[in-house]
Coordinates of C-alpha atoms in Angstrom, one line a residue:
X1 CA -10.5 -10.5 -19.7
X2 CA -9.3 -8.4 -16.8
X3 CA -10.5 -4.8 -16.1
X4 CA -7.5 -3.1 -17.8
X5 CA -8.0 -5.0 -21.1
X6 CA -5.4 -7.7 -20.7
X7 CA -5.7 -11.1 -19.0
X8 CA -3.3 -13.6 -20.4
X9 CA 0.4 -13.3 -21.4
X10 CA 2.7 -15.9 -23.0
X11 CA 6.4 -15.3 -22.3
X12 CA 8.7 -17.0 -24.8
X13 CA 12.5 -17.3 -24.7
X14 CA 15.5 -19.5 -25.2
X15 CA 17.6 -21.3 -22.5
X16 CA 18.9 -18.9 -19.9
X17 CA 17.3 -15.9 -21.7
X18 CA 15.7 -14.6 -18.5
X19 CA 12.1 -15.5 -19.5
X20 CA 11.2 -16.9 -16.1
X21 CA 12.6 -13.9 -14.2
X22 CA 10.6 -11.6 -16.6
X23 CA 7.4 -13.6 -16.1
X24 CA 7.9 -13.4 -12.3
X25 CA 8.3 -9.6 -12.5
X26 CA 4.9 -9.4 -14.1
X27 CA 3.2 -10.8 -11.0
X28 CA 5.6 -9.8 -8.2
X29 CA 3.1 -7.5 -6.5
X30 CA -0.1 -9.4 -7.3
X31 CA -1.8 -10.1 -3.9
X32 CA -2.7 -13.7 -4.7
X33 CA -0.2 -15.8 -6.9
X34 CA -0.5 -19.5 -7.6
X35 CA 2.7 -20.9 -9.1
X36 CA 1.9 -23.9 -11.3
X37 CA 5.1 -26.0 -11.6
X38 CA 4.9 -28.4 -14.6
X39 CA 8.4 -29.9 -14.6
X40 CA 8.9 -33.4 -13.2
X41 CA 11.5 -34.0 -10.5
X42 CA 13.7 -35.9 -12.9
X43 CA 16.6 -38.2 -12.1
X44 CA 17.6 -37.9 -8.4
X45 CA 21.3 -38.2 -9.5
X46 CA 21.0 -35.3 -11.9
X47 CA 22.3 -32.6 -9.6
X48 CA 22.4 -30.0 -12.3
X49 CA 18.7 -30.3 -12.9
X50 CA 18.0 -30.3 -9.2
X51 CA 20.0 -27.1 -8.9
X52 CA 17.9 -25.4 -11.6
X53 CA 14.7 -26.4 -9.8
X54 CA 16.0 -25.1 -6.5
X55 CA 16.9 -21.8 -8.0
X56 CA 13.4 -21.4 -9.2
X57 CA 12.0 -22.2 -5.8
X58 CA 14.3 -19.7 -4.0
X59 CA 13.1 -16.8 -6.2
X60 CA 9.4 -17.4 -5.3
X61 CA 8.1 -15.1 -2.5
X62 CA 6.8 -16.9 0.6
X63 CA 3.3 -15.5 0.0
X64 CA 3.0 -17.5 -3.3
X65 CA 1.4 -21.0 -3.3
X66 CA 2.9 -23.7 -5.5
X67 CA 1.0 -26.5 -7.1
X68 CA 2.6 -29.4 -9.0
X69 CA 0.9 -30.5 -12.2
X70 CA 3.5 -32.9 -13.5
X71 CA 1.6 -36.0 -12.4
X72 CA -1.2 -35.4 -14.9
X73 CA -0.8 -33.0 -17.9
X74 CA -4.6 -32.5 -18.3
X75 CA -4.8 -31.1 -14.7
X76 CA -3.3 -27.8 -15.9
X77 CA -6.4 -27.1 -18.0
X78 CA -8.6 -28.0 -15.0
X79 CA -6.8 -25.5 -12.7
X80 CA -7.1 -22.7 -15.3
X81 CA -10.8 -23.4 -15.7
X82 CA -11.5 -23.3 -11.9
X83 CA -9.3 -20.2 -11.1
X84 CA -11.0 -17.2 -9.5
X85 CA -11.0 -13.6 -10.9
X86 CA -8.9 -12.3 -7.9
X87 CA -6.1 -14.8 -8.5
X88 CA -3.0 -14.6 -10.6
X89 CA -1.5 -17.8 -12.1
X90 CA 2.1 -18.3 -13.2
X91 CA 2.7 -21.4 -15.3
X92 CA 6.3 -22.3 -15.6
X93 CA 6.8 -23.8 -18.0
X94 CA 5.1 -25.4 -21.1
X95 CA 8.3 -27.2 -22.0
X96 CA 8.0 -29.3 -18.8
X97 CA 4.3 -29.7 -19.5
X98 CA 5.0 -31.1 -23.0
X99 CA 7.7 -33.4 -21.6
X100 CA 5.1 -35.0 -19.3
X101 CA 2.6 -35.1 -22.1
X102 CA 4.9 -37.1 -24.3
X103 CA 6.0 -39.4 -21.4
X104 CA 5.2 -43.1 -22.3
X105 CA 3.3 -43.3 -19.0
X106 CA 0.7 -41.0 -20.5
X107 CA 0.5 -42.6 -23.9
X108 CA -1.4 -43.4 -26.0
X109 CA -3.0 -40.0 -25.9
X110 CA -4.3 -37.4 -28.3
X111 CA -1.7 -34.7 -27.9
X112 CA -3.4 -32.4 -30.3
X113 CA -6.7 -32.5 -28.4
X114 CA -4.9 -32.0 -25.1
X115 CA -3.1 -28.9 -26.5
X116 CA -6.4 -27.5 -27.9
X117 CA -8.1 -28.2 -24.5
X118 CA -5.3 -26.1 -22.8
X119 CA -5.7 -23.2 -25.2
X120 CA -9.5 -23.1 -24.7
X121 CA -9.0 -23.1 -20.9
X122 CA -6.7 -20.1 -21.3
X123 CA -9.3 -18.2 -23.3
X124 CA -12.0 -18.7 -20.8
X125 CA -9.9 -18.4 -17.6
X126 CA -11.3 -15.8 -15.2
X127 CA -7.9 -15.2 -13.5
X128 CA -4.9 -13.4 -14.7
X129 CA -2.5 -15.9 -16.3
X130 CA 1.2 -15.6 -17.2
X131 CA 2.7 -18.6 -19.0
X132 CA 6.4 -19.3 -19.7
X133 CA 7.5 -21.5 -22.6
X134 CA 10.8 -22.2 -24.4
X135 CA 11.0 -21.0 -28.0
X136 CA 12.2 -23.9 -30.1
X137 CA 11.5 -22.5 -33.5
X138 CA 15.0 -21.0 -33.9
X139 CA 17.0 -24.1 -33.1
X140 CA 18.2 -26.9 -35.4
X141 CA 15.9 -29.8 -36.2
X142 CA 16.8 -32.5 -33.7
X143 CA 18.5 -35.6 -35.0
X144 CA 16.5 -38.1 -32.9
X145 CA 12.9 -39.1 -33.3
X146 CA 12.2 -38.2 -29.6
X147 CA 13.8 -34.8 -30.0
X148 CA 11.7 -34.1 -33.2
X149 CA 8.5 -35.2 -31.4
X150 CA 9.2 -32.8 -28.5
X151 CA 10.0 -29.8 -30.7
X152 CA 6.9 -30.5 -32.9
X153 CA 4.6 -30.8 -29.9
X154 CA 6.1 -27.7 -28.1
X155 CA 5.9 -25.7 -31.3
X156 CA 2.2 -26.6 -31.7
X157 CA 1.5 -25.8 -28.1
X158 CA 3.3 -22.4 -28.4
X159 CA 1.2 -21.5 -31.4
X160 CA -2.1 -22.5 -29.9
X161 CA -1.3 -20.7 -26.6
X162 CA -0.1 -17.6 -28.3
X163 CA -3.3 -17.5 -30.3
X164 CA -5.3 -17.8 -27.1
X165 CA -3.4 -15.2 -25.1
X166 CA -4.0 -11.5 -25.2
X167 CA -0.3 -10.6 -25.3
X168 CA 3.0 -12.4 -26.3
X169 CA 6.5 -11.4 -25.4
X170 CA 9.8 -12.8 -26.6
X171 CA 12.7 -12.4 -24.1
X172 CA 16.2 -12.4 -25.7
X173 CA 19.2 -11.9 -23.5
X174 CA 17.0 -10.5 -20.8
X175 CA 15.4 -8.0 -23.1
X176 CA 11.6 -8.3 -23.7
X177 CA 10.3 -7.8 -27.3
X178 CA 6.5 -7.6 -27.4
X179 CA 5.1 -9.6 -30.3
X180 CA 1.4 -9.2 -29.6
X181 CA -0.3 -6.7 -29.5
X182 CA 1.3 -4.5 -32.2
X183 CA 1.6 -1.6 -29.7
X184 CA 4.2 -2.5 -27.1
X185 CA 2.9 -2.5 -23.6
X186 CA 4.6 -0.1 -21.2
X187 CA 6.6 -1.5 -18.3
X188 CA 6.6 0.3 -15.0
X189 CA 9.7 1.0 -13.0
X190 CA 10.7 -0.2 -9.6
X191 CA 9.5 -3.4 -8.1
X192 CA 6.0 -3.2 -9.5
X193 CA 5.0 -5.7 -12.2
X194 CA 5.6 -4.6 -15.7
X195 CA 2.2 -3.4 -17.0
X196 CA 0.7 -5.4 -19.8
X197 CA -1.5 -2.8 -21.4
X198 CA -0.7 0.0 -23.8
X199 CA -1.1 3.4 -22.2
X200 CA -2.7 6.1 -24.3
X201 CA -1.0 9.4 -24.3
X202 CA -3.0 11.8 -22.1
X203 CA -1.8 15.2 -21.1
X204 CA -2.4 15.8 -17.4
X205 CA -2.2 19.1 -15.5
X206 CA -0.7 19.4 -12.1
X207 CA -3.8 17.6 -10.7
X208 CA -5.8 15.4 -13.0
X209 CA -9.5 15.9 -13.0
X210 CA -10.8 12.4 -12.9
X211 CA -14.4 12.0 -14.1
X212 CA -14.2 8.6 -15.7
X213 CA -17.2 6.8 -17.1
X214 CA -17.4 3.4 -18.7
X215 CA -15.0 2.6 -20.3
X216 CA -12.2 5.2 -20.6
X217 CA -8.5 4.9 -21.2
X218 CA -6.1 5.1 -18.3
X219 CA -5.0 8.6 -17.5
X220 CA -1.8 9.9 -16.0
X221 CA -1.6 10.4 -12.3
X222 CA -1.4 13.9 -10.9
X223 CA 2.1 15.4 -10.2
X224 CA 3.7 15.0 -6.8
X225 CA 4.3 18.4 -5.3
X226 CA 7.1 19.2 -2.8
X227 CA 6.9 22.5 -1.1
X228 CA 9.7 24.0 1.0
X229 CA 8.8 25.2 4.5
X230 CA 8.8 29.0 4.9
X231 CA 12.2 30.5 5.7
X232 CA 12.5 31.9 9.2
X233 CA 13.8 35.5 9.2
X234 CA 17.5 35.9 9.9
X235 CA 18.0 32.2 9.2
X236 CA 19.6 30.7 6.1
X237 CA 17.4 28.2 4.3
X238 CA 18.2 24.6 4.6
X239 CA 19.0 22.1 1.9
X240 CA 16.5 22.3 -1.0
X241 CA 14.0 19.5 -1.3
X242 CA 14.4 16.7 -3.8
X243 CA 13.0 17.4 -7.3
X244 CA 9.3 16.5 -7.6
X245 CA 8.5 13.0 -8.5
X246 CA 7.1 12.9 -12.1
X247 CA 3.7 11.4 -12.7
X248 CA 4.3 7.9 -14.0
X249 CA 2.1 6.5 -16.8
X250 CA 1.2 3.5 -14.6
X251 CA -1.7 1.2 -15.3
X252 CA -3.8 -1.0 -13.0
X253 CA -2.5 -4.3 -12.0
X254 CA -5.4 -6.0 -13.7
X255 CA -6.8 -7.2 -10.4
X256 CA -10.5 -7.3 -10.3
X257 CA -11.5 -5.4 -7.2
X258 CA -14.3 -7.3 -5.6
X259 CA -15.3 -8.7 -2.2
X260 CA -13.2 -11.4 -0.7
X261 CA -9.8 -10.3 -2.0
X262 CA -6.9 -11.9 -0.1
X263 CA -4.4 -9.1 0.6
X264 CA -1.3 -9.3 2.8
X265 CA -1.5 -8.9 6.6
X266 CA 1.0 -7.1 8.8
X267 CA 3.5 -9.3 10.6
X268 CA 1.6 -10.7 13.6
X269 CA 4.8 -11.4 15.6
X270 CA 6.8 -8.3 15.0
X271 CA 4.3 -5.9 16.7
X272 CA 4.1 -7.7 20.0
X273 CA 7.8 -8.3 20.0
X274 CA 8.5 -4.6 19.5
X275 CA 6.1 -3.6 22.4
X276 CA 7.8 -6.2 24.7
X277 CA 11.1 -4.7 23.7
X278 CA 10.0 -1.3 24.9
X279 CA 9.9 -2.6 28.5
X280 CA 13.6 -3.4 28.4
X281 CA 14.8 0.0 27.2
X282 CA 16.8 2.3 29.4
X283 CA 14.3 5.1 30.1
X284 CA 14.0 7.0 33.4
X285 CA 10.2 6.9 33.6
X286 CA 7.4 4.5 32.8
X287 CA 7.9 4.6 29.1
X288 CA 5.8 5.7 26.1
X289 CA 2.4 5.2 27.5
X290 CA -0.3 4.7 24.9
X291 CA 2.1 5.7 22.2
X292 CA 3.6 2.2 22.4
X293 CA 0.8 1.3 19.9
X294 CA 2.7 3.4 17.3
X295 CA 5.7 1.2 17.8
X296 CA 3.7 -1.9 17.6
X297 CA 1.9 -0.7 14.4
X298 CA 5.2 0.3 12.7
X299 CA 6.8 -2.9 13.7
X300 CA 4.0 -5.0 12.3
X301 CA 3.8 -3.1 9.0
X302 CA 7.6 -3.0 8.6
X303 CA 8.0 -6.7 9.6
X304 CA 10.7 -6.0 12.2
X305 CA 10.8 -5.7 16.0
X306 CA 12.9 -2.6 15.7
X307 CA 11.0 -0.3 13.4
X308 CA 12.4 2.9 12.1
X309 CA 10.7 6.3 11.8
X310 CA 8.9 6.9 8.5
X311 CA 11.2 8.8 6.2
X312 CA 9.3 9.3 3.0
X313 CA 5.7 10.4 3.5
X314 CA 3.2 11.3 0.9
X315 CA -0.1 13.2 1.5
X316 CA -3.0 12.5 -0.9
X317 CA -5.4 15.3 -0.9
X318 CA -8.7 14.2 -2.5
X319 CA -11.0 16.9 -3.8
X320 CA -14.5 15.6 -4.6
X321 CA -17.6 17.7 -4.2
X322 CA -21.1 16.4 -3.3
X323 CA -24.1 18.1 -4.8
X324 CA -27.5 18.5 -3.1
X325 CA -28.3 18.8 0.5
X326 CA -24.9 17.2 1.5
X327 CA -23.2 20.5 0.8
X328 CA -25.6 22.7 2.7
X329 CA -23.7 25.5 4.5
X330 CA -20.7 25.3 2.2
X331 CA -19.8 26.7 -1.2
X332 CA -18.4 24.7 -4.1
X333 CA -15.7 27.4 -4.6
X334 CA -14.3 26.6 -1.1
X335 CA -12.9 23.2 -2.2
X336 CA -11.4 24.6 -5.3
X337 CA -9.7 27.3 -3.2
X338 CA -8.3 24.8 -0.8
X339 CA -7.0 22.6 -3.6
X340 CA -5.4 25.7 -5.3
X341 CA -3.8 26.6 -2.0
X342 CA -2.3 23.2 -1.6
X343 CA -0.9 23.2 -5.1
X344 CA 0.7 26.6 -4.5
X345 CA 2.2 25.5 -1.1
X346 CA -0.1 27.7 0.9
X347 CA -2.7 26.9 3.5
X348 CA -2.4 24.7 6.6
X349 CA -2.1 21.3 4.9
X350 CA 0.7 22.4 2.5
X351 CA 2.6 24.2 5.2
X352 CA 2.4 21.2 7.6
X353 CA 3.5 18.9 4.8
X354 CA 6.5 21.0 4.0
X355 CA 7.5 21.2 7.7
X356 CA 7.2 17.4 7.9
X357 CA 9.1 16.8 4.7
X358 CA 6.1 15.1 3.1
X359 CA 5.3 15.3 -0.6
X360 CA 1.8 16.3 -1.6
X361 CA -0.5 15.0 -4.4
X362 CA -3.7 16.8 -5.1
X363 CA -6.3 14.5 -6.8
X364 CA -9.5 15.7 -8.3
X365 CA -12.1 12.9 -8.0
X366 CA -15.5 12.6 -9.8
X367 CA -18.1 14.9 -8.5
X368 CA -21.1 13.2 -6.8
X369 CA -24.7 13.8 -7.7
X370 CA -27.3 14.7 -5.1
X371 CA -27.6 11.4 -3.3
X372 CA -31.1 12.1 -2.1
X373 CA -32.4 12.2 -5.7
X374 CA -30.2 9.8 -7.7
X375 CA -27.0 7.6 -7.3
X376 CA -23.9 9.6 -6.5
X377 CA -21.9 7.8 -9.2
X378 CA -22.5 5.3 -12.0
X379 CA -21.1 1.8 -11.6
X380 CA -18.5 2.5 -14.3
X381 CA -17.3 5.5 -12.3
X382 CA -17.0 3.4 -9.2
X383 CA -14.9 0.8 -10.9
X384 CA -12.7 3.5 -12.5
X385 CA -12.3 5.4 -9.2
X386 CA -11.3 2.3 -7.3
X387 CA -8.7 1.4 -9.8
X388 CA -7.5 5.0 -9.9
X389 CA -7.0 5.0 -6.2
X390 CA -5.1 1.7 -6.4
X391 CA -2.8 3.2 -9.0
X392 CA -2.1 6.2 -6.7
X393 CA -1.0 3.8 -4.0
X394 CA 1.1 1.8 -6.5
X395 CA 2.8 5.0 -7.7
X396 CA 3.7 5.9 -4.1
X397 CA 5.0 2.5 -3.3
X398 CA 7.2 2.5 -6.5
X399 CA 8.6 5.9 -5.4
X400 CA 9.7 4.5 -2.0
X401 CA 7.0 6.1 0.1
X402 CA 6.9 4.6 3.5
X403 CA 3.6 6.2 4.8
X404 CA 0.5 7.6 3.1
X405 CA -1.6 10.3 4.7
X406 CA -5.2 10.5 3.4
X407 CA -6.7 14.0 3.3
X408 CA -9.8 15.5 1.7
X409 CA -11.1 19.0 0.9
X410 CA -14.4 18.5 -0.9
X411 CA -17.7 20.0 0.2
X412 CA -20.4 17.6 1.5
X413 CA -17.9 15.0 2.6
X414 CA -19.3 14.8 6.1
X415 CA -22.8 14.0 4.9
X416 CA -21.5 11.4 2.4
X417 CA -19.5 9.7 5.2
X418 CA -22.5 9.8 7.4
X419 CA -24.6 8.1 4.7
X420 CA -21.9 5.4 4.3
X421 CA -21.8 4.8 8.0
X422 CA -25.6 4.6 8.1
X423 CA -25.6 2.0 5.3
X424 CA -22.7 -0.1 6.6
X425 CA -22.9 0.2 10.4
X426 CA -26.6 1.1 10.9
X427 CA -25.8 4.5 12.3
X428 CA -28.4 7.3 12.8
X429 CA -27.5 10.2 10.5
X430 CA -28.1 12.9 13.1
X431 CA -25.8 11.0 15.5
X432 CA -22.8 11.0 13.2
X433 CA -23.2 14.3 11.4
X434 CA -21.0 17.0 13.1
X435 CA -22.2 20.6 13.6
X436 CA -21.9 22.9 10.6
X437 CA -19.4 25.7 11.2
X438 CA -19.6 28.7 8.9
X439 CA -16.6 30.7 7.7
X440 CA -17.2 33.3 10.4
X441 CA -17.1 30.6 13.1
X442 CA -20.8 30.4 13.8
X443 CA -22.9 27.3 14.1
X444 CA -25.4 26.8 11.3
X445 CA -28.1 24.6 12.6
X446 CA -30.3 25.1 9.6
X447 CA -27.6 23.7 7.3
X448 CA -27.1 20.8 9.6
X449 CA -30.8 19.9 9.4
X450 CA -30.6 20.1 5.6
X451 CA -27.7 17.6 5.6
X452 CA -29.5 15.3 7.9
X453 CA -32.5 15.4 5.7
X454 CA -30.4 14.7 2.6
X455 CA -28.9 11.6 4.2
X456 CA -32.3 10.4 5.5
X457 CA -33.9 10.8 2.0
X458 CA -30.9 9.0 0.4
X459 CA -31.3 6.1 2.7
X460 CA -35.0 6.0 2.1
X461 CA -34.4 6.0 -1.7
X462 CA -32.0 3.1 -1.4
X463 CA -33.8 1.1 1.2
X464 CA -34.3 -1.8 -1.2
X465 CA -30.9 -1.5 -2.9
X466 CA -28.1 -4.0 -2.3
X467 CA -25.7 -3.0 0.4
X468 CA -22.6 -4.3 -1.2
X469 CA -19.4 -2.2 -1.1
X470 CA -19.6 -1.0 -4.7
X471 CA -23.4 -0.5 -4.4
X472 CA -22.9 1.8 -1.4
X473 CA -20.1 3.7 -3.2
X474 CA -22.4 4.2 -6.2
X475 CA -25.5 5.2 -4.3
X476 CA -24.1 7.2 -1.4
X477 CA -20.3 7.4 -1.3
X478 CA -19.1 9.5 -4.2
X479 CA -15.8 9.9 -6.0
X480 CA -13.6 10.9 -3.1
X481 CA -14.7 8.0 -0.9
X482 CA -14.3 5.6 -3.9
X483 CA -10.8 6.8 -4.7
X484 CA -9.8 6.7 -1.0
X485 CA -11.1 3.1 -0.9
X486 CA -8.9 2.2 -3.9
X487 CA -5.9 3.9 -2.1
X488 CA -6.4 1.7 1.0
X489 CA -6.7 -1.5 -1.0
X490 CA -3.7 -0.6 -3.2
X491 CA -1.6 0.4 -0.2
X492 CA -2.5 -2.9 1.6
X493 CA -1.5 -4.9 -1.5
X494 CA 1.9 -3.0 -1.5
X495 CA 2.3 -3.2 2.3
X496 CA 2.3 0.6 2.8
X497 CA 0.7 1.9 6.0
X498 CA -1.9 4.7 5.8
X499 CA -2.5 7.4 8.4
X500 CA -6.2 8.2 8.4
X501 CA -7.7 11.6 9.4
X502 CA -11.3 12.5 9.0
X503 CA -14.6 11.2 7.7
X504 CA -13.6 10.4 4.1
X505 CA -10.7 8.2 5.2
X506 CA -12.8 6.4 7.8
X507 CA -15.7 5.9 5.4
X508 CA -13.3 4.4 2.9
X509 CA -12.1 2.1 5.7
X510 CA -15.6 0.9 6.2
X511 CA -16.0 0.2 2.5
X512 CA -12.6 -1.5 2.2
X513 CA -13.5 -3.8 5.1
X514 CA -16.1 -5.4 2.9
X515 CA -13.7 -5.8 0.0
X516 CA -10.6 -6.9 1.8
X517 CA -10.7 -7.3 5.6
X518 CA -6.9 -7.0 5.8
X519 CA -7.0 -3.3 4.8
X520 CA -7.9 -2.0 8.2
X521 CA -4.8 -3.6 9.8
X522 CA -2.6 -1.2 7.7
X523 CA -4.4 1.9 8.9
X524 CA -3.5 4.1 11.9
X525 CA -5.7 6.8 13.3
X526 CA -3.8 9.6 15.0
X527 CA -6.7 11.7 16.3
X528 CA -10.5 11.6 16.0
X529 CA -10.8 15.4 15.9
X530 CA -14.0 15.3 17.9
X531 CA -15.9 14.2 14.8
X532 CA -18.7 11.8 15.6
X533 CA -18.5 9.9 12.3
X534 CA -14.8 9.3 12.8
X535 CA -15.4 8.1 16.4
X536 CA -18.0 5.5 15.3
X537 CA -16.1 4.3 12.3
X538 CA -13.0 3.9 14.3
X539 CA -14.8 1.9 16.9
X540 CA -16.3 -0.4 14.2
X541 CA -12.9 -0.8 12.5
X542 CA -11.0 -1.4 15.8
X543 CA -8.9 1.7 15.4
X544 CA -8.1 3.5 18.6
X545 CA -7.1 7.1 18.2
X546 CA -3.6 7.8 19.6
X547 CA -4.3 11.4 20.6
X548 CA -7.3 13.5 21.7
X549 CA -6.3 17.0 20.6
X550 CA -9.7 17.7 18.9
X551 CA -7.9 19.6 16.1
X552 CA -10.1 20.7 13.2
X553 CA -7.6 22.0 10.6
X554 CA -9.0 20.0 7.7
X555 CA -8.8 16.3 6.9
X556 CA -5.2 15.4 6.5
X557 CA -3.8 18.4 8.3
X558 CA -4.7 17.0 11.8
X559 CA -2.6 13.9 11.0
X560 CA 0.4 16.0 9.9
X561 CA 0.3 17.8 13.3
X562 CA 0.7 14.5 15.0
X563 CA 3.3 13.1 12.6
X564 CA 6.4 14.7 14.2
X565 CA 5.4 13.2 17.5
X566 CA 4.9 9.7 16.0
X567 CA 8.2 9.9 14.2
X568 CA 9.9 11.0 17.5
X569 CA 8.5 8.0 19.3
X570 CA 9.8 5.6 16.6
X571 CA 13.2 7.2 16.5
X572 CA 13.5 7.1 20.3
X573 CA 12.4 3.4 20.5
X574 CA 14.9 2.5 17.8
X575 CA 17.8 4.4 19.3
X576 CA 17.6 3.7 23.1
X577 CA 19.7 0.9 24.4
X578 CA 18.6 -1.9 26.7
X579 CA 18.7 -1.2 30.4
X580 CA 22.1 -2.3 31.8
X581 CA 20.5 -4.5 34.4
X582 CA 18.8 -6.5 31.6
X583 CA 21.8 -6.5 29.3
X584 CA 24.0 -8.2 31.9
X585 CA 26.2 -5.1 32.3
X586 CA 27.5 -3.6 35.6
X587 CA 25.8 -0.3 36.5
X588 CA 27.9 2.8 36.1
X589 CA 29.9 3.4 39.3
X590 CA 29.1 6.5 41.5
X591 CA 31.6 9.4 41.1
X592 CA 34.6 9.2 43.4
X593 CA 34.7 11.3 46.5
X594 CA 37.2 14.2 46.3
X595 CA 40.7 13.4 47.4
X596 CA 41.3 15.5 50.4
X597 CA 45.1 15.1 50.1
X598 CA 45.0 16.7 46.7
X599 CA 46.8 20.0 46.8
X600 CA 43.8 21.6 45.1
X601 CA 41.8 21.0 48.2
X602 CA 44.4 21.9 50.9
X603 CA 44.0 25.0 53.1
X604 CA 46.2 27.7 51.7
X605 CA 49.2 28.7 53.9
X606 CA 49.1 32.2 55.4
X607 CA 51.1 34.7 53.5
X608 CA 52.8 36.1 56.6
X609 CA 53.3 35.5 60.3
X610 CA 50.3 35.4 62.4
X611 CA 48.7 33.7 65.4
X612 CA 48.8 30.0 65.3
X613 CA 45.5 28.2 65.2
X614 CA 45.4 25.2 67.5
X615 CA 41.6 24.9 68.1
X616 CA 40.3 21.6 66.8
X617 CA 36.9 23.1 66.0
X618 CA 38.0 26.2 64.1
X619 CA 37.2 26.1 60.4
X620 CA 39.2 27.8 57.6
X621 CA 37.6 30.6 55.7
X622 CA 37.7 28.6 52.5
X623 CA 38.8 25.3 51.1
X624 CA 39.0 21.9 52.8
X625 CA 41.0 21.2 55.9
X626 CA 43.8 18.7 55.2
X627 CA 43.0 15.4 56.7

């Protein structure tokens, strides 16, 4: 059974009821989908049947893999038994499977035993499975022996599979009616798969405090805040922002988050093509310089050689405090104050988000225990935090967000990130821990030494512990790093790029690298901010900072400062035409010389009699001499 409580679903429906389309919607955004086609090819002269099969093939995304099981009906059970937890299988449909099962080429055979074998394979399957089957129980009893044998066998298969599945839905005229469980699962909106788990009603404040332990029901995501920029005096305010996006009662995709996940990669051809195109644009100078990487990144993540500027941007501000020596030199009240400022539209982050037209979501993550004394989180909290971050990314993707910005405001985050880097990259804590700056702007060396000691003691405590991604999160990372890791993985699965800024985001990048190596290719680092941990993590992840402004406005705010520049670069690259010499056009002609015979340029005649001027080298007082 999958992590959200549901693993297998049977989708029933009549002919042309929409059952296949509904089943496909359940797995649309799963990162790894194996489509198991059970129907035989049929008579080559049956064009209508061939058209039906072609329509099914056209609907499948190119990222899906298709396997034919029509040659041997027992192979379907073998595929289910060998499936991996990170896979999603779509079986379409059991009607075709029964047709092959009753084929004389496969007789004599024990049909009842084969159906029971399939049902048992569904019960024990580690992957997520969605099966499609025609519902024949409402039709007339066929008049032919072969027709009766088919309906009997398919009816028996549907009953056995329905009993083995966690959920059963009947699709009638495109409308799903959930038959099992008794509480209807809630379907999400947009392009995300319909969720197949009931969602308990949980009232959430503007930012949900997420301190999950094993196991707990799904909670609503925090509200999305939109703040208007401050009005400039003597200037009328602009158009009001759109209404805030409501927190959707979304649930996890059911994907087991574990090492080796196969998530999508950016387009490997669009990025280089976009950069090559920049050399053809009609610009007076040498071009965009190092900012051409922005164009290449946007092109690869958008899948086009002519990317557009990111329109809808969302900032995720993660608040997660770290106890013990990690928070030396800071007060726990400081993070609460920063989060309250962001919710109220005050402070640097909220103001910059408003000026950039970005929405803001404040997320309270589980507080981490003192890592030098005990694990920062329990394994259950790590699993819940990863799934919670994934859901945050899914909610953003469903709302049409084109770019996520990761921010953090917890205390002790620098020490936690240093511990993660030491565990994953072999860094020395003192080399990646930045100086501690007090509220009065002074350097607190004593607090810095306490943080170094806390990281050192935590590494000594865990010296014999496994160094897997989830182990590092549990022992050292904490809730904010775990949720940020889930955000990176979920954004990668939904093909949403992420703008990183600060130690929490980069530490999450290091962890996500060990869970899904594709995640780092969807990340962009605007500025390292002079932080040593960010520098090292960026080097390990292969992320080259675009700028070197050395801003220190708080994690997330630095990226928002750079965002208008990045948008301008993309807008310019998309709008500029190709240079005329490369487009095959004639260059614009030089302006014509003035026509000296034009009356406008003739020397005015004198108003009265006067001496005649006959000298060839005498010049008039004004105007041009007539030629």
